[in-house]
GROMACS .gro file of C-alpha atoms in nm:
model
  277
    1MET     CA    1   6.363  -1.476   9.345
    2ASN     CA    2   6.498  -1.301   9.059
    3HIS     CA    3   6.445  -0.953   9.088
    4PRO     CA    4   6.394  -0.779   8.682
    5THR     CA    5   6.667  -0.563   8.575
    6ALA     CA    6   6.696  -0.330   8.304
    7GLY     CA    7   6.699  -0.551   8.000
    8ILE     CA    8   6.963  -0.561   7.710
    9ASP     CA    9   6.628  -0.419   7.466
   10ASP     CA   10   6.634  -0.105   7.707
   11PRO     CA   11   6.992  -0.080   7.857
   12THR     CA   12   6.930   0.251   7.964
   13GLY     CA   13   6.568   0.116   8.141
   14SER     CA   14   6.405   0.409   8.008
   15GLY     CA   15   6.102   0.273   7.681
   16ALA     CA   16   5.940   0.643   7.623
   17GLY     CA   17   6.270   0.744   7.504
   18ALA     CA   18   6.418   0.451   7.285
   19GLY     CA   19   6.140   0.479   7.126
   20ALA     CA   20   6.108   0.812   7.037
   21ASP     CA   21   6.515   0.822   6.903
   22GLY     CA   22   6.423   0.501   6.689
   23ASP     CA   23   6.127   0.669   6.487
   24ALA     CA   24   6.379   1.025   6.457
   25ALA     CA   25   6.583   0.775   6.305
   26ALA     CA   26   6.394   0.582   6.071
   27ALA     CA   27   6.261   0.942   5.939
   28GLU     CA   28   6.587   1.058   5.884
   29THR     CA   29   6.688   0.745   5.699
   30GLY     CA   30   6.357   0.792   5.433
   31ARG     CA   31   6.456   1.092   5.369
   32ARG     CA   32   6.830   1.046   5.258
   33LEU     CA   33   6.674   0.757   5.074
   34ARG     CA   34   6.487   0.976   4.875
   35GLU     CA   35   6.719   1.211   4.793
   36VAL     CA   36   6.990   0.943   4.673
   37PHE     CA   37   6.629   0.812   4.452
   38ALA     CA   38   6.569   1.164   4.260
   39GLU     CA   39   6.937   1.240   4.232
   40ALA     CA   40   7.006   0.892   4.025
   41ALA     CA   41   6.670   0.992   3.838
   42TYR     CA   42   6.736   1.365   3.726
   43ASP     CA   43   7.051   1.174   3.597
   44ILE     CA   44   6.888   0.908   3.377
   45ALA     CA   45   6.871   1.069   2.984
   46PRO     CA   46   6.528   0.986   2.823
   47PRO     CA   47   6.627   0.823   2.450
   48PRO     CA   48   6.522   1.085   2.129
   49LEU     CA   49   6.195   1.079   1.985
   50PRO     CA   50   6.182   0.880   1.700
   51LEU     CA   51   6.083   1.209   1.440
   52GLU     CA   52   6.245   1.100   1.141
   53ALA     CA   53   6.022   0.748   1.148
   54ILE     CA   54   5.734   0.901   1.234
   55ARG     CA   55   5.706   1.130   1.002
   56ARG     CA   56   5.769   0.932   0.729
   57ASP     CA   57   5.442   0.662   0.796
   58GLY     CA   58   5.269   0.989   0.805
   59ARG     CA   59   5.323   0.980   0.512
   60ARG     CA   60   5.282   0.656   0.370
   61ARG     CA   61   4.932   0.700   0.559
   62LEU     CA   62   4.793   0.978   0.404
   63LEU     CA   63   4.917   0.885   0.028
   64ARG     CA   64   4.779   0.563   0.076
   65ARG     CA   65   4.404   0.801   0.176
   66ARG     CA   66   4.430   0.928  -0.183
   67ALA     CA   67   4.495   0.651  -0.395
   68ALA     CA   68   4.173   0.479  -0.232
   69ALA     CA   69   3.975   0.816  -0.313
   70LEU     CA   70   4.104   0.912  -0.644
   71SER     CA   71   4.016   0.513  -0.768
   72THR     CA   72   3.649   0.576  -0.497
   73GLY     CA   73   3.614   0.866  -0.717
   74CYS     CA   74   3.732   0.741  -1.064
   75GLY     CA   75   3.472   0.406  -0.988
   76LEU     CA   76   3.220   0.723  -0.983
   77LEU     CA   77   3.244   0.870  -1.263
   78LEU     CA   78   3.208   0.514  -1.516
   79LEU     CA   79   2.940   0.413  -1.354
   80PRO     CA   80   2.749   0.636  -1.568
   81LEU     CA   81   2.911   0.501  -1.829
   82LEU     CA   82   2.836   0.134  -1.768
   83VAL     CA   83   2.484   0.205  -1.708
   84LEU     CA   84   2.460   0.382  -1.971
   85ALA     CA   85   2.619   0.094  -2.206
   86PHE     CA   86   2.403  -0.128  -2.106
   87ARG     CA   87   2.059   0.099  -2.161
   88PRO     CA   88   1.797  -0.106  -2.414
   89ASP     CA   89   1.689   0.288  -2.493
   90GLY     CA   90   1.872   0.418  -2.743
   91PRO     CA   91   2.229   0.459  -2.757
   92ALA     CA   92   2.406   0.602  -2.473
   93GLU     CA   93   2.500   0.948  -2.699
   94SER     CA   94   2.157   1.111  -2.620
   95VAL     CA   95   2.190   1.128  -2.246
   96ARG     CA   96   2.398   1.323  -2.097
   97PRO     CA   97   2.677   1.123  -1.894
   98MET     CA   98   2.653   1.288  -1.528
   99ALA     CA   99   2.249   1.185  -1.570
  100PRO     CA  100   2.172   0.940  -1.227
  101PRO     CA  101   2.148   0.646  -1.327
  102ALA     CA  102   1.786   0.599  -1.088
  103SER     CA  103   1.660   0.879  -1.320
  104ALA     CA  104   1.474   0.580  -1.598
  105PRO     CA  105   1.449   0.241  -1.467
  106ALA     CA  106   1.276  -0.004  -1.705
  107ALA     CA  107   1.040  -0.054  -1.446
  108THR     CA  108   0.945   0.269  -1.416
  109ARG     CA  109   0.883   0.297  -1.813
  110SER     CA  110   0.699  -0.030  -1.881
  111SER     CA  111   0.308   0.050  -1.846
  112PRO     CA  112   0.108   0.038  -1.619
  113THR     CA  113  -0.068  -0.247  -1.469
  114PRO     CA  114  -0.457  -0.182  -1.501
  115SER     CA  115  -0.595  -0.185  -1.144
  116GLU     CA  116  -0.811  -0.455  -1.114
  117PRO     CA  117  -1.220  -0.343  -1.052
  118SER     CA  118  -1.351  -0.368  -0.691
  119ALA     CA  119  -1.484  -0.673  -0.520
  120SER     CA  120  -1.698  -0.502  -0.407
  121GLU     CA  121  -1.795  -0.234  -0.684
  122PRO     CA  122  -1.706  -0.402  -1.048
  123PRO     CA  123  -1.760  -0.166  -1.399
  124ALA     CA  124  -1.977  -0.090  -1.557
  125GLY     CA  125  -2.007  -0.372  -1.810
  126GLN     CA  126  -1.883  -0.631  -1.607
  127VAL     CA  127  -2.009  -0.958  -1.522
  128ARG     CA  128  -1.969  -1.059  -1.097
  129VAL     CA  129  -2.042  -1.464  -1.103
  130LEU     CA  130  -2.146  -1.397  -0.691
  131ALA     CA  131  -2.225  -1.712  -0.363
  132PRO     CA  132  -2.548  -1.667  -0.245
  133GLY     CA  133  -2.576  -1.386   0.046
  134GLU     CA  134  -2.271  -1.199  -0.134
  135ARG     CA  135  -2.294  -0.808  -0.189
  136VAL     CA  136  -2.242  -0.602  -0.438
  137THR     CA  137  -2.213  -0.193  -0.356
  138ALA     CA  138  -2.302   0.079  -0.645
  139GLU     CA  139  -2.217   0.400  -0.755
  140ASP     CA  140  -2.464   0.532  -0.531
  141GLY     CA  141  -2.399   0.331  -0.245
  142SER     CA  142  -2.723   0.076  -0.328
  143GLU     CA  143  -2.617  -0.283  -0.280
  144PHE     CA  144  -2.759  -0.603  -0.413
  145TRP     CA  145  -2.743  -0.932  -0.280
  146LEU     CA  146  -2.842  -1.294  -0.438
  147THR     CA  147  -3.013  -1.579  -0.273
  148ARG     CA  148  -3.174  -1.926  -0.422
  149GLU     CA  149  -3.536  -1.763  -0.430
  150GLY     CA  150  -3.465  -1.354  -0.629
  151LYS     CA  151  -3.318  -1.050  -0.556
  152HIS     CA  152  -3.257  -0.874  -0.280
  153TRP     CA  153  -3.058  -0.498  -0.275
  154VAL     CA  154  -3.106  -0.204  -0.053
  155THR     CA  155  -3.096   0.132  -0.131
  156PRO     CA  156  -2.920   0.451   0.064
  157GLU     CA  157  -3.095   0.625   0.314
  158PRO     CA  158  -3.419   0.833   0.121
  159GLU     CA  159  -3.404   1.074   0.400
  160PRO     CA  160  -3.181   1.111   0.693
  161GLY     CA  161  -3.259   0.940   0.968
  162VAL     CA  162  -3.443   0.720   0.783
  163THR     CA  163  -3.369   0.339   0.795
  164PRO     CA  164  -3.367   0.234   0.434
  165MET     CA  165  -3.587  -0.113   0.360
  166GLU     CA  166  -3.469  -0.417   0.259
  167GLU     CA  167  -3.601  -0.503  -0.082
  168PHE     CA  168  -3.653  -0.807  -0.274
  169ARG     CA  169  -3.819  -0.953  -0.589
  170SER     CA  170  -3.883  -1.406  -0.582
  171VAL     CA  171  -3.773  -1.579  -0.881
  172VAL     CA  172  -4.004  -1.909  -0.759
  173ASP     CA  173  -4.291  -1.761  -0.650
  174GLY     CA  174  -4.523  -1.778  -0.988
  175ASN     CA  175  -4.515  -1.371  -1.029
  176LEU     CA  176  -4.301  -1.467  -1.275
  177ASP     CA  177  -4.329  -1.655  -1.609
  178THR     CA  178  -3.957  -1.848  -1.642
  179SER     CA  179  -4.097  -2.014  -1.915
  180GLU     CA  180  -4.013  -1.747  -2.157
  181PRO     CA  181  -3.742  -1.503  -2.121
  182GLY     CA  182  -3.786  -1.142  -1.984
  183VAL     CA  183  -3.704  -0.856  -1.801
  184SER     CA  184  -3.852  -0.665  -1.483
  185LEU     CA  185  -3.776  -0.314  -1.391
  186GLN     CA  186  -3.684  -0.138  -1.026
  187GLY     CA  187  -3.521   0.231  -0.964
  188SER     CA  188  -3.479   0.429  -0.724
  189GLY     CA  189  -3.244   0.828  -0.706
  190THR     CA  190  -3.383   1.160  -0.747
  191ALA     CA  191  -3.315   1.459  -1.034
  192ALA     CA  192  -3.038   1.562  -0.868
  193GLY     CA  193  -2.820   1.276  -0.849
  194GLY     CA  194  -2.912   1.054  -1.103
  195TYR     CA  195  -3.090   0.692  -1.110
  196ILE     CA  196  -2.990   0.352  -0.989
  197VAL     CA  197  -3.249   0.103  -1.232
  198SER     CA  198  -3.267  -0.256  -1.151
  199GLY     CA  199  -3.427  -0.611  -1.223
  200LEU     CA  200  -3.420  -0.930  -1.330
  201PHE     CA  201  -3.408  -1.149  -1.590
  202TYR     CA  202  -3.515  -1.475  -1.612
  203GLY     CA  203  -3.607  -1.733  -1.839
  204VAL     CA  204  -3.281  -1.775  -2.012
  205ARG     CA  205  -3.087  -2.041  -2.149
  206THR     CA  206  -2.754  -1.959  -2.159
  207ALA     CA  207  -2.535  -1.792  -1.945
  208ALA     CA  208  -2.535  -1.369  -1.931
  209ALA     CA  209  -2.244  -1.186  -2.065
  210ARG     CA  210  -2.353  -0.801  -2.076
  211VAL     CA  211  -2.675  -0.626  -2.053
  212GLU     CA  212  -2.740  -0.291  -2.292
  213ILE     CA  213  -2.941   0.009  -2.068
  214ARG     CA  214  -3.138   0.226  -2.362
  215ALA     CA  215  -3.175   0.560  -2.127
  216TYR     CA  216  -3.484   0.856  -2.214
  217ASP     CA  217  -3.258   0.989  -2.449
  218GLY     CA  218  -3.129   0.670  -2.672
  219THR     CA  219  -2.814   0.700  -2.469
  220ALA     CA  220  -2.638   0.329  -2.493
  221ILE     CA  221  -2.527   0.250  -2.103
  222ASN     CA  222  -2.346  -0.090  -2.032
  223GLY     CA  223  -2.477  -0.268  -1.716
  224THR     CA  224  -2.365  -0.440  -1.527
  225VAL     CA  225  -2.456  -0.852  -1.488
  226LEU     CA  226  -2.504  -1.037  -1.116
  227ARG     CA  227  -2.522  -1.387  -1.152
  228LEU     CA  228  -2.565  -1.699  -0.895
  229ARG     CA  229  -2.262  -1.911  -0.935
  230GLY     CA  230  -2.362  -2.284  -1.148
  231ASN     CA  231  -2.668  -2.079  -1.203
  232THR     CA  232  -2.745  -1.948  -1.599
  233SER     CA  233  -3.161  -1.983  -1.642
  234TRP     CA  234  -3.159  -1.677  -1.433
  235GLY     CA  235  -2.973  -1.344  -1.261
  236VAL     CA  236  -2.984  -0.935  -1.164
  237TRP     CA  237  -2.900  -0.657  -1.389
  238TYR     CA  238  -2.836  -0.279  -1.277
  239GLY     CA  239  -2.715   0.037  -1.440
  240ARG     CA  240  -2.704   0.408  -1.298
  241VAL     CA  241  -2.864   0.682  -1.607
  242LYS     CA  242  -2.785   1.066  -1.534
  243VAL     CA  243  -3.077   1.275  -1.641
  244PRO     CA  244  -3.004   1.681  -1.635
  245GLU     CA  245  -3.165   1.774  -1.350
  246GLU     CA  246  -3.427   2.041  -1.514
  247THR     CA  247  -3.539   1.736  -1.787
  248ALA     CA  248  -3.599   1.519  -1.467
  249ARG     CA  249  -3.810   1.779  -1.349
  250SER     CA  250  -4.021   1.847  -1.654
  251LEU     CA  251  -4.378   1.742  -1.652
  252ASP     CA  252  -4.258   1.531  -1.943
  253PHE     CA  253  -4.015   1.353  -1.811
  254GLU     CA  254  -4.176   0.964  -1.704
  255ASP     CA  255  -3.907   0.713  -1.690
  256PRO     CA  256  -3.491   0.700  -1.697
  257VAL     CA  257  -3.538   0.350  -1.914
  258HIS     CA  258  -3.661   0.231  -2.233
  259LYS     CA  259  -3.513  -0.057  -2.300
  260VAL     CA  260  -3.366  -0.363  -2.177
  261THR     CA  261  -3.181  -0.582  -2.348
  262VAL     CA  262  -2.913  -0.914  -2.229
  263TYR     CA  263  -2.687  -1.048  -2.420
  264ASP     CA  264  -2.467  -1.387  -2.423
  265GLY     CA  265  -2.147  -1.433  -2.481
  266ASP     CA  266  -2.179  -1.450  -2.840
  267ASP     CA  267  -2.274  -1.162  -2.809
  268LYS     CA  268  -2.727  -1.318  -2.914
  269VAL     CA  269  -2.920  -1.144  -2.731
  270ILE     CA  270  -3.075  -1.381  -2.501
  271ALA     CA  271  -3.355  -1.129  -2.302
  272GLU     CA  272  -3.564  -0.815  -2.330
  273MET     CA  273  -3.779  -0.561  -2.292
  274ASP     CA  274  -3.922  -0.251  -2.440
  275PHE     CA  275  -4.065  -0.028  -2.096
  276ARG     CA  276  -4.243   0.257  -2.297
  277SER     CA  277  -4.536   0.337  -2.255
   0.00000   0.00000   0.00000
């Protein structure tokens, strides 16, 4: 039988002691290597900074910035002169050289375009051609619309909380003699707020182009004409008559309208009615 003996790796026969000595030797070797590397690093001198090259590059950059700013400033100074040279409304010397270019653009100098009449409130003197049932709102809030049977309208609330009633005047029930031109009259309003007057015109042979309302004091008021598309034999007219409250409350005051006259496109009378009693 072979018995173990102290091997080559542990000639002393004591493993623990040999391990401690090896660690100490490795630590000493590491310390010496660090000292050597530190001494070698101290011996290396860094190259000098290229200060002069940095200064030259900085001067070149500064000069380029100044040149760019100067060219931009010159362009801004010349801009008003270029704009003034192309102004169509007068010589450049009549305007301050530094006036802002946007102070008088051509678009704002042009005459304003008149606003289009509202679809629901055509201005007085206009003719409105409607589809059946299409509504038009008058100045006081009254609404008018036409059907094939005649005139429909609703006035504003007569009193708070009172629902206004829809009213109707027929042109087909036989109550109007449509074989001859004629004009009817209805009205609503108050002494304080004025009167909205309206009615039918019928029995005409040409299309109505305007209506003139002769007020109680002789004033001629241009009313509005409403017609159905494709129908020129009858229509509706309306307008507003303002009456001083004192006059309207007088016992002598009777009607705000004395006469209504309907004209065609050639300004010829096609229907009229005198309502003075």
